[in-house]
Coordinates of C-alpha atoms and ligand atoms in Angstrom, one line a residue:
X1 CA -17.4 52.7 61.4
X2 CA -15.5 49.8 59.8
X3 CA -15.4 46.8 61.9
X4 CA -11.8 45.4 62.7
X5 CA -10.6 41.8 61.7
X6 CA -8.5 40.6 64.4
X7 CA -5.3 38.0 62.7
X8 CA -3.2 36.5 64.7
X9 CA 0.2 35.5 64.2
X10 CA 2.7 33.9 66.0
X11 CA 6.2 34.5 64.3
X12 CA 8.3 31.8 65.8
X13 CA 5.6 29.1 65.6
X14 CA 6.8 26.9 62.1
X15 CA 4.9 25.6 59.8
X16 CA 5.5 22.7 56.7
X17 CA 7.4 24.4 54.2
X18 CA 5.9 26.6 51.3
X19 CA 7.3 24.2 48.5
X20 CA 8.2 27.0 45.5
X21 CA 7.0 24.5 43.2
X22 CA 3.6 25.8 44.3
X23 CA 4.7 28.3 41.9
X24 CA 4.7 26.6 39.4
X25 CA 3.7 27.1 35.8
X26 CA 2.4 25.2 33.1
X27 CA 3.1 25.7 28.8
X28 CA 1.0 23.8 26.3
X29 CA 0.8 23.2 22.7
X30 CA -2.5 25.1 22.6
X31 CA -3.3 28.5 20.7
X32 CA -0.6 31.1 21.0
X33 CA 1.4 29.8 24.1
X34 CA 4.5 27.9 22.4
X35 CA 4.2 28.9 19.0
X36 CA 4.3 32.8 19.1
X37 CA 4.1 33.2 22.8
X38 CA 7.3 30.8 24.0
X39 CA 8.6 30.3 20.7
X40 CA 9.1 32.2 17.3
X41 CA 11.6 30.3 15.6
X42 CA 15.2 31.3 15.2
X43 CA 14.2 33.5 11.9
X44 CA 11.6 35.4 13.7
X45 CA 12.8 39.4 14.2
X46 CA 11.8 39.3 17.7
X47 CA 15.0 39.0 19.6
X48 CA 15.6 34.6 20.5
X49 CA 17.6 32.7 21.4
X50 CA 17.4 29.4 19.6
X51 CA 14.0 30.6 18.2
X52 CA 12.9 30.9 21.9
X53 CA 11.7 34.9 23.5
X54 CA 13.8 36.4 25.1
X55 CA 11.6 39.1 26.0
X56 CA 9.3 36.2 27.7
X57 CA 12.2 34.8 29.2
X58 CA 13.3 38.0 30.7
X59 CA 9.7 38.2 32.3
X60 CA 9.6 35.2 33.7
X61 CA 13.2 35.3 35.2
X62 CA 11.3 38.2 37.3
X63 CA 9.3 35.6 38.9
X64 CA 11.7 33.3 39.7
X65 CA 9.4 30.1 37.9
X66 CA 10.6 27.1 40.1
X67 CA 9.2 24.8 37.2
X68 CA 7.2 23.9 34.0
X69 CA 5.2 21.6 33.2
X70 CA 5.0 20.6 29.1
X71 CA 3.3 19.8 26.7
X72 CA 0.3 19.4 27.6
X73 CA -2.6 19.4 29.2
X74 CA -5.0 16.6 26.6
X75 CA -1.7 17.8 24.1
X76 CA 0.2 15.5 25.9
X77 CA -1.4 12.2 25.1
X78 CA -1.4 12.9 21.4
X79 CA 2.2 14.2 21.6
X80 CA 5.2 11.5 20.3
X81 CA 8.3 12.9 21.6
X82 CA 10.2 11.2 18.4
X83 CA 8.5 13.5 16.2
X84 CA 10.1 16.4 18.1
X85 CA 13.7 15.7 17.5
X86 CA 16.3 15.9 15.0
X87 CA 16.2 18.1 12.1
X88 CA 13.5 20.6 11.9
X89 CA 12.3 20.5 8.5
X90 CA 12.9 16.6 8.7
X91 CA 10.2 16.4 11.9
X92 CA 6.8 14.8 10.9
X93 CA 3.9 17.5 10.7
X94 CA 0.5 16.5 12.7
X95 CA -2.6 18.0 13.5
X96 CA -3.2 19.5 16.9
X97 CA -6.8 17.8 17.3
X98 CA -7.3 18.8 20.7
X99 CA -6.8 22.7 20.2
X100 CA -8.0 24.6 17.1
X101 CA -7.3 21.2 15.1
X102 CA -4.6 23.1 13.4
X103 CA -1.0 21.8 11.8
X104 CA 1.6 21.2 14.8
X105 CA 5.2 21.5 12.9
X106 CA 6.6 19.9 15.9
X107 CA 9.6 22.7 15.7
X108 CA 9.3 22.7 19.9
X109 CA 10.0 19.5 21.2
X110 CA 12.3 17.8 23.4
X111 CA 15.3 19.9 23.1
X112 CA 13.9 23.1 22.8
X113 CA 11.6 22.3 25.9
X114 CA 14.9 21.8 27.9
X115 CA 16.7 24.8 27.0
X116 CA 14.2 27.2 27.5
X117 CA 14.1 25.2 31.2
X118 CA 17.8 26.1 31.4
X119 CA 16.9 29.7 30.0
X120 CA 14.4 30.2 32.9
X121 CA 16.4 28.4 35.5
X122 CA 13.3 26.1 36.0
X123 CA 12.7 22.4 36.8
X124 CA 11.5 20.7 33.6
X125 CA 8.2 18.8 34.1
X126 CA 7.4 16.4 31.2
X127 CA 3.8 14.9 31.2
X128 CA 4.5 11.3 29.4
X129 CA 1.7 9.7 26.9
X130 CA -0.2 7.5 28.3
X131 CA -3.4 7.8 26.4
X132 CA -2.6 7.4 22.9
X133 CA 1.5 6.4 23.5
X134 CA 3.2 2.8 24.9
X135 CA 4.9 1.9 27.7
X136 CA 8.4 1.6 25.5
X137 CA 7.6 5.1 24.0
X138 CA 7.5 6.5 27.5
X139 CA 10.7 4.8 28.7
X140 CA 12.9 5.5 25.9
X141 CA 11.7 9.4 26.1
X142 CA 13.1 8.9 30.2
X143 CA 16.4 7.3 29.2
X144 CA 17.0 9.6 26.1
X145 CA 16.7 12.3 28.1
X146 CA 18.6 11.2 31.3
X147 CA 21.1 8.4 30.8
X148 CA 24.7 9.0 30.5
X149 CA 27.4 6.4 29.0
X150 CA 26.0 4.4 25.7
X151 CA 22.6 3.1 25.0
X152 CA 20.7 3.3 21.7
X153 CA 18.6 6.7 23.1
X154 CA 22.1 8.0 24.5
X155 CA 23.3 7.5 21.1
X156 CA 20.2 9.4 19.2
X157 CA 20.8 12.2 22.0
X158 CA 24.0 12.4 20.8
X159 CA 23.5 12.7 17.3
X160 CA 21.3 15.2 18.0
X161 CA 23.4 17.5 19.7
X162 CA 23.4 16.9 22.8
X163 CA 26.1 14.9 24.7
X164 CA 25.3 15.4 28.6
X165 CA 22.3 14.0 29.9
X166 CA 19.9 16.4 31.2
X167 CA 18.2 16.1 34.7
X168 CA 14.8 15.9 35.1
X169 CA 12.8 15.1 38.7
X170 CA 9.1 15.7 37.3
X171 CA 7.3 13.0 35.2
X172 CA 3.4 13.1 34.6
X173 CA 2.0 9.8 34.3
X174 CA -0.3 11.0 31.2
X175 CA -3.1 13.8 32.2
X176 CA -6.9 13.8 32.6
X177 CA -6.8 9.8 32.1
X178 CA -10.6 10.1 33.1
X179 CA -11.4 12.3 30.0
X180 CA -9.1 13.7 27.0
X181 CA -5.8 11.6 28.3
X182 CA -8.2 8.5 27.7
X183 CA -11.5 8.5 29.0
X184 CA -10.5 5.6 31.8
X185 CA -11.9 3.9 34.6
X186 CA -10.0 4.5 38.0
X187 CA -9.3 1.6 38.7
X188 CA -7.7 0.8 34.6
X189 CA -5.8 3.6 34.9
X190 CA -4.4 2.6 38.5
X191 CA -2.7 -0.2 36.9
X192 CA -1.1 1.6 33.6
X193 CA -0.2 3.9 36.7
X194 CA 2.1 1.6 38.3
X195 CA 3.0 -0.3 34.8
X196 CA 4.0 3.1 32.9
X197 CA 5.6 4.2 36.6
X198 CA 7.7 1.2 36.5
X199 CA 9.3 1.6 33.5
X200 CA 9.9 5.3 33.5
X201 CA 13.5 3.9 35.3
X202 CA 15.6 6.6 37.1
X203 CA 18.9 6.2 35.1
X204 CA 22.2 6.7 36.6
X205 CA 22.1 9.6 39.7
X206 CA 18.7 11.0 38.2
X207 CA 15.8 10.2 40.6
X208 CA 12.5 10.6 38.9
X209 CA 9.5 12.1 40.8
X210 CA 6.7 10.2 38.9
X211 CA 3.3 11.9 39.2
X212 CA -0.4 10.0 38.7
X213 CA -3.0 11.7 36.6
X214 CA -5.2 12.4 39.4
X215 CA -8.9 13.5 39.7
X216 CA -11.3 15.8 38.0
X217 CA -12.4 18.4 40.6
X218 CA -14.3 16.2 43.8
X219 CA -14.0 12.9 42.5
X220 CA -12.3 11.6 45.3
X221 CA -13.2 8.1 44.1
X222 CA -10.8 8.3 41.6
X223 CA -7.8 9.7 44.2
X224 CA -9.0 6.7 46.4
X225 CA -8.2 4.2 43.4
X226 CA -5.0 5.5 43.1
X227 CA -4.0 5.5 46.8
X228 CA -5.3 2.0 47.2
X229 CA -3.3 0.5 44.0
X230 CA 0.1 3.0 44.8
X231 CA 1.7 0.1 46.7
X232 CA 5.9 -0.4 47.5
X233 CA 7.5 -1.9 45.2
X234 CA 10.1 -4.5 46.7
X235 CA 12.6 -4.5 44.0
X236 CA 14.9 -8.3 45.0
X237 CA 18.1 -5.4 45.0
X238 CA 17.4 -3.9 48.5
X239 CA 15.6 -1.0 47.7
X240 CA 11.7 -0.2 47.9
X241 CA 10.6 2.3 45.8
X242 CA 6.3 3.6 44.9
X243 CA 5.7 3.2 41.5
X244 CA 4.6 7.2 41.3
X245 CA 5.7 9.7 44.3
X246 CA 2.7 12.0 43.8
X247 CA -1.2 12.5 42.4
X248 CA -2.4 15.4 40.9
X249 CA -5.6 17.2 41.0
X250 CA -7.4 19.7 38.3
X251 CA -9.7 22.2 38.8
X252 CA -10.5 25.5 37.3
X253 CA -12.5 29.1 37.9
X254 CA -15.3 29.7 36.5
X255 CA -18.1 31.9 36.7
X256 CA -20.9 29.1 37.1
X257 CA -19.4 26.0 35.3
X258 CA -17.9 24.8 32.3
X259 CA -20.5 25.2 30.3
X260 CA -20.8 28.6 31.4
X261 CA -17.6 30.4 31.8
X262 CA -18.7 33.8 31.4
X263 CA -16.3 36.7 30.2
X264 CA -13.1 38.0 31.2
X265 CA -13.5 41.8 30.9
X266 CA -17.1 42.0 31.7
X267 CA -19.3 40.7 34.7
X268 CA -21.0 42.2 37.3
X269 CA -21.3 42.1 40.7
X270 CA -22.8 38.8 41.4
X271 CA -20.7 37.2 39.0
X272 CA -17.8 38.1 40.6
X273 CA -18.9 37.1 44.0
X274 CA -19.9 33.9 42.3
X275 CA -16.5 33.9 41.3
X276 CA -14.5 34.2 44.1
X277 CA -16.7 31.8 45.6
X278 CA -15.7 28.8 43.2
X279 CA -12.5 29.8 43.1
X280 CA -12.4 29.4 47.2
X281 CA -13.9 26.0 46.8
X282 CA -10.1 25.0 45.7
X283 CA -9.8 24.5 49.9
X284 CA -12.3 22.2 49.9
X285 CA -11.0 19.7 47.5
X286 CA -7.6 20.3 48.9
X287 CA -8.9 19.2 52.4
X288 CA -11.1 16.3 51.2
X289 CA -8.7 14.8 48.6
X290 CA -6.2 15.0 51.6
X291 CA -8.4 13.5 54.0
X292 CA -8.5 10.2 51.3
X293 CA -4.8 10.9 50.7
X294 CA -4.2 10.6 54.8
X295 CA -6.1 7.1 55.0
X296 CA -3.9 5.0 53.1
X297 CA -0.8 8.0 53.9
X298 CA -0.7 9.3 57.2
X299 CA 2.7 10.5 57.2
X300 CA 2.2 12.6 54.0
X301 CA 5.0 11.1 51.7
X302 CA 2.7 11.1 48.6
X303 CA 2.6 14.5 47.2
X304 CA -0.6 16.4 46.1
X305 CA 0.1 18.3 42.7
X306 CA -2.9 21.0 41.3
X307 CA -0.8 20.9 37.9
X308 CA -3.7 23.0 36.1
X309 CA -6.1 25.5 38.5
X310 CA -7.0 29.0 37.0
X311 CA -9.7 30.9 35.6
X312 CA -11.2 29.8 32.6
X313 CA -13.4 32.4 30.4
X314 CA -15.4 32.6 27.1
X315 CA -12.4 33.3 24.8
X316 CA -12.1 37.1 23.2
X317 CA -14.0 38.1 20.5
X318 CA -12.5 37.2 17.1
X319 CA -10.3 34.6 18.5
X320 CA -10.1 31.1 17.4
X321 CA -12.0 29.5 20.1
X322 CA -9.7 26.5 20.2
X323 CA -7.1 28.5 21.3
X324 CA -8.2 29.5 24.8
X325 CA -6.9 33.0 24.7
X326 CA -8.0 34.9 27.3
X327 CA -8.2 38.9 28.9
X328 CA -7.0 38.9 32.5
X329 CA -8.2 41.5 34.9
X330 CA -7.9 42.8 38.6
X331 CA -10.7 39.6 39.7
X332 CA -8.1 37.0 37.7
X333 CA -5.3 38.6 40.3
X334 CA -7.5 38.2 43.1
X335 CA -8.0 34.6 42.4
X336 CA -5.0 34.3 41.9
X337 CA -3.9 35.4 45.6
X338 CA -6.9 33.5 46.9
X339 CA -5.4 30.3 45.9
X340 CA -2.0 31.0 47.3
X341 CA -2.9 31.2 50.7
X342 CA -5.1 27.9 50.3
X343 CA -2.1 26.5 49.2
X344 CA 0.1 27.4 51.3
X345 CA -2.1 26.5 54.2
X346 CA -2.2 22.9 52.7
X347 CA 1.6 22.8 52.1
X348 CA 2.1 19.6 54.5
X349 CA -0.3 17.7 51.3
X350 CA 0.5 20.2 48.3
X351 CA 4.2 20.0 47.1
X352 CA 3.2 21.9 43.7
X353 CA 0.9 23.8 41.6
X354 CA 1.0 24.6 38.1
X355 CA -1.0 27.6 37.1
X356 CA -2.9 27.1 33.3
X357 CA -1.2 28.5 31.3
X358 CA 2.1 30.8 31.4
X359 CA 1.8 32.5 28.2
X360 CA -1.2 33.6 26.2
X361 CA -3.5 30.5 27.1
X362 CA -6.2 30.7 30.0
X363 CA -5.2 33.3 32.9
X364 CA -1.3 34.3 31.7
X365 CA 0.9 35.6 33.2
X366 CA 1.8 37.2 30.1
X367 CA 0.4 38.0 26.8
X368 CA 1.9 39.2 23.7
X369 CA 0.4 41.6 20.9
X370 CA 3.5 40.5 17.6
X371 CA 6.6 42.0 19.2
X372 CA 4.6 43.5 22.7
X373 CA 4.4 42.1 25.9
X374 CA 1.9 42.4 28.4
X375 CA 1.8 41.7 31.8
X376 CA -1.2 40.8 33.3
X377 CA -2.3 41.4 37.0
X378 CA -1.9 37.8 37.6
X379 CA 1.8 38.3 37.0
X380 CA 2.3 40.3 39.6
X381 CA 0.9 38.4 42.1
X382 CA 3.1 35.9 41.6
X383 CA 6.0 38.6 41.8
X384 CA 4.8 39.7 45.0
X385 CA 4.5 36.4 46.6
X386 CA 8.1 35.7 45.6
X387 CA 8.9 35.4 49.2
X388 CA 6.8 32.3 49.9
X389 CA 9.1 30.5 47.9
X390 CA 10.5 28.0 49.9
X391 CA 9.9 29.5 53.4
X392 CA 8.6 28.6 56.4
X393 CA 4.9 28.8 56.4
X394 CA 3.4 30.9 59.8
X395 CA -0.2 29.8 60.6
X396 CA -2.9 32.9 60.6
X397 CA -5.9 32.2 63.3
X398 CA -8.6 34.8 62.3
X399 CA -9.3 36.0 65.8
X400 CA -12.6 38.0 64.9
X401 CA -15.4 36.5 63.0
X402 CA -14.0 36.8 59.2
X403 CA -16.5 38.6 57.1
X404 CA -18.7 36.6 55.2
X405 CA -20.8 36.8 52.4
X406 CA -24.0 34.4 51.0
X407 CA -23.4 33.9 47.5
X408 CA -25.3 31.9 45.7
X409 CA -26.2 29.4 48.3
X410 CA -22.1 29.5 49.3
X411 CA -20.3 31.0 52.2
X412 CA -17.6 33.4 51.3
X413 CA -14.7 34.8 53.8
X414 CA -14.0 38.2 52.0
X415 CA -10.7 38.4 54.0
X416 CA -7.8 36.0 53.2
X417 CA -4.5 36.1 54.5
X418 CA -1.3 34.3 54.9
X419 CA 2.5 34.4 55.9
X420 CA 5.9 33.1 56.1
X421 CA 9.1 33.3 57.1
X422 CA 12.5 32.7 55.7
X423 CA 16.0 34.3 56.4
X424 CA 15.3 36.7 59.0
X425 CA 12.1 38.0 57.3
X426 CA 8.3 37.6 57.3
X427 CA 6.0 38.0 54.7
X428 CA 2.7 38.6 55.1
X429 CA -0.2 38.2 51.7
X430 CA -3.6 40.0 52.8
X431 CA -5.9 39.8 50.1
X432 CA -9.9 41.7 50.4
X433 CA -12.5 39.8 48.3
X434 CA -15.0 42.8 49.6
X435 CA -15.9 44.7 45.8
X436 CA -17.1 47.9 47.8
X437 CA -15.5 47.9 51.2
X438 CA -12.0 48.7 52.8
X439 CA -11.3 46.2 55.5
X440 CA -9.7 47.2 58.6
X441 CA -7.2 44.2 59.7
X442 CA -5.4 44.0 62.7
X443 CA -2.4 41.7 62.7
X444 CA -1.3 40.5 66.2
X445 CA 2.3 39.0 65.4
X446 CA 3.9 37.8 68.7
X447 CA 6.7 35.8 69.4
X448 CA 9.5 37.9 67.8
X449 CA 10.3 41.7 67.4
X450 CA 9.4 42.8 64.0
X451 CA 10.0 45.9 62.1
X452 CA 8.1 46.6 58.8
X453 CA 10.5 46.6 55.4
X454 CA 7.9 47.0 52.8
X455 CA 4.7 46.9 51.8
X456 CA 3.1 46.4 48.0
X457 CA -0.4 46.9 47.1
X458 CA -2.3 45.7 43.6
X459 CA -5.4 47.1 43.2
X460 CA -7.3 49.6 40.4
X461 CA -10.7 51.7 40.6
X462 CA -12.5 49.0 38.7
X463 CA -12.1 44.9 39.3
X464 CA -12.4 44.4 35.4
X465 CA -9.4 47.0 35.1
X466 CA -6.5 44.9 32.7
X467 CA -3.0 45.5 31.0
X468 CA -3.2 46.1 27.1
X469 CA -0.4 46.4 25.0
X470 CA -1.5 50.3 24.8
X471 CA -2.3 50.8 28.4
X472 CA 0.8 48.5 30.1
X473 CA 0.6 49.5 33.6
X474 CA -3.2 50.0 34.3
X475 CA -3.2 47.3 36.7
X476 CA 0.5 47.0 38.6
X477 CA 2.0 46.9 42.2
X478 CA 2.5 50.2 44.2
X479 CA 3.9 51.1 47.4
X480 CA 1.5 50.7 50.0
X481 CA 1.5 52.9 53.1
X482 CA -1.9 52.3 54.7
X483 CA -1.1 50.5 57.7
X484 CA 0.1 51.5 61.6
X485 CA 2.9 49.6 63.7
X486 CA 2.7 49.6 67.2
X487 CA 4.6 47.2 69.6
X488 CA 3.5 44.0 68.6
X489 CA 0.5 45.5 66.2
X490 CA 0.2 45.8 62.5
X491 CA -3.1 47.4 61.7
X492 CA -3.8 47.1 58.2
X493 CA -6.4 49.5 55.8
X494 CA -7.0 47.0 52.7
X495 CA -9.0 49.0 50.5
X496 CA -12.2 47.1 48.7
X497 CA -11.1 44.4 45.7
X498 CA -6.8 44.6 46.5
X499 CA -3.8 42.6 47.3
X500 CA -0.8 44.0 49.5
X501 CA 1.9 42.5 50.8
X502 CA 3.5 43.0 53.9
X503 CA 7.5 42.7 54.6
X504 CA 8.6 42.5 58.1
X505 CA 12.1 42.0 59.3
X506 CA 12.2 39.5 62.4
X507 CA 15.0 39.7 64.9
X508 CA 15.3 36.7 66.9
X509 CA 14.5 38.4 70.1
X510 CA 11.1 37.1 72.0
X511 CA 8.8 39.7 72.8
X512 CA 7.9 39.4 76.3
Ligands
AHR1 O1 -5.4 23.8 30.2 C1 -6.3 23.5 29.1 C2 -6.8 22.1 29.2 O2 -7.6 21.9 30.4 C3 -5.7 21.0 29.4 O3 -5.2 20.7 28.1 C4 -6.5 19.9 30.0 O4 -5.6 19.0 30.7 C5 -7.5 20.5 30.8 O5 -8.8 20.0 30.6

């Protein structure tokens, strides 16, 4: 007999706020995900607008993407945002060092990043050049972008086509300053933290949300060096202002470690055990870097911001393996899920995440095959979580033991579940890391009457099952009736390796 996990929720106790920037996404100039995937020029027979896909965008409308972050990644700190303006065949070539060491025409840049922003109906996220760039270079990028009225960078703006200013909150304070962004010391880069942050001004109504490259994986040194040095800034006009509003953390999936990332289409057993495993170790570092952040933040006004977490595999046969293009399967989906309930459980600390990377880079949410376009299974996790966006997150006590699994020396819960609530509705994200059992989940949810609206379920006979641009729908959400309602119950059949969602519509009556 399968045992019974007993959740429980209470429906009208409120938790922080699911930030939809958690959904956030994250386009570099690496392999196929501008040129080809984003972008394909406005000669290219693939339907564009402005030489951007429409046939992307139209995707990624479907998921609602709160906000992207550009252009890089280690791009960034090569990247000189004057190269990227003006006439196209007039922009300076340059050689993409980082990724594939191929030519970079610099045909996407500042503009183009911008509309396809306004395309999407997402937040811009620029990540500035600290490594290789000045302070100047960074400043003028912030007022060309954002100041209205006359200045010389108004002016160029201008003369390239652009009259309004465009609004922009996010602004990365370079990325991976303790490796490709620089190879810093903490405490070095803690000071061109809060010189580069001073100078990125916020011109005219625009507020900038400057973020701090912030640690590789556990090195909660480094967040520690950044909290310490963050300081207020008393500005002689009356106002106090930090000299960056957030730090970020990185840290991918793999199957043991860099070094050995193992493939996306083909692993056994204990390799996706191993997986999941690593890819659950995202709470720990949440927690710790939180506990550092609390110390010198109690009240939680500096933001935490994973702006690159995924899975990260041996790229596909054939492929140029600078260009990170990867296969993404049922386990990428599941990892996916994983880490949206860890980050909505930590949404008091985590105010956004950025997923590496959107479009045919690392695990996508979409690939594309010339004029095809595939979505992966991760894509649709992020469809079905929609709901989160911006609601009020419900705490889940697992009432039962969880069930738990030894894996390589590290404890894996093989049930993982979260939910929210927003405008009269609840939604509930189950997810079963178990590769051979259904679990049997039964949801307590008190406080409010509930009926159940919906339910979605991803799932596929075999965890390395994937979309191809032959076989589109292999892996794809379907109705999911396997579940019971009964006064304040919700007993739940999650069959082995699947994701479901659950829909409830809350009244605002108590249940007695
Ligand atoms: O996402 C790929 C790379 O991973 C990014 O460029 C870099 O920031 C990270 O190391």
């Amino acid at each position: 007999m399968t045992a019974v996990t007993r959740a429980i929720i209470n429906l009208d106790v409120k938790g922080p706020v699911i930030s939809r920037h958690i959904y956030g996404h994250f386009a570099e100039h690496l392999g196929r995900c501008i040129y080809g995937g984003f972008y394909v020029g406005e000669d290219s027979e693939i339907p564009n607008d402005q030489g951007i896909r429409l046939d992307v965008v139209e995707a990624l409308r479907g998921l609602n993407i709160p906000n992207l972050r550009w252009p890089g990644g280690c791009f960034a700190d090569e990247y000189h945002w004057r190269d990227g303006i003006g006439p196209k065949a007039e922009r300076p070539r340059m050689i993409n060092t980082h990724w594939g060491d191929v030519e970079e025409n610099n045909h996407f840049g500042t503009h183009e990043f911008l509309h396809l922003c306004e395309l999407l109906g997402a937040e811009p996220y620029i990540s500035g050049n600290v490594g290789s760039g000045t302070v100047q270079e960074m400043s003028q990028w912030v007022e060309y972008i954002t100041r209205d009225g006359d200045s010389p960078m108004v002016a160029l703006r201008k003369q390239n086509g652009r009259e309004e200013p465009w609004t922009i909150q996010y602004w990365g304070i370079g990325n991976e300053t303790w490796g490709c962004g620089g190879n810093m010391r903490p405490e070095y880069y803690a000071d061109l933290a809060r010189q580069f942050g001073t100078y990125c001004r916020d011109h005219g109504e625009n507020r900038l949300y400057r973020i701090a490259s912030g640690a590789n994986v556990d090195d909660y040194a480094w967040t520690e060096a950044l909290m310490k040095t963050k300081g207020d800034l008393g500005c002689g006009c009356g106002r106090r202002r930090n000299f960056f509003q957030a730090v970020s953390l990185h840290y991918y999936t793999y199957e043991h470690h860099h070094f050995k990332k193992g493939k996306a289409t083909e692993f056994d057993l204990d390799a996706y055990y191993l997986t999941m495993a690593n890819a659950q170790r995202m709470d720990e570092l949440i927690t710790r870097h939180s506990n550092v952040m609390d110390c010198y933040d109690p009240d939680k006004k500096t933001g935490l911001v994973v702006d690159e977490w995924g899975t990260w595999w041996d790229v596909e046969p054939g492929t140029n393996p600078g260009f990170l293009y990867q296969q993404n399967t049922l386990r990428d989906a599941l990892v996916a899920s994983l880490h949206f309930d860890i980050f909505h459980r930590h949404a008091d600390r985590v105010v956004m995440a950025n997923i590496a990377q959107t479009v045919n880079v690392l695990q996508a949410m979409i690939l594309t095959d010339g004029d095809k376009l595939i979505l992966t299974p991760t894509y649709h996790v992020f469809e079905m979580n929609k709901g989160h966006h911006d609601a009020v997150s419900l705490p889940v006590h697992v009432a039962s033991p969880n069930a738990i699994r030894e894996v390589d020396g590290k404890t894996l819960t093989t049930l993982s579940v979260s939910a929210s609530t927003k405008d009269g509705q609840a939604l509930i994200s189950l997810t079963n890391l178990d590769a051979e059992a259904t679990q049997s989940v039964e949801l307590d949810l008190r406080g409010l009457e509930f009926t159940v609206a919906g339910a979605r379920i991803l799932t596929s006979p075999a965890l390395h099952d994937h979309n191809t641009a032959e076989h589109l729908d292999v892996v794809a959400p379907q109705p999911f009736q396997s579940y019971e309602h009964s006064g304040h119950r919700l007993r739940v059949e999650l069959p082995a390796h699947s994701f479901a969602t659950v829909q409830l519509d809350v009244t605002a009556e108590a249940t007695s």
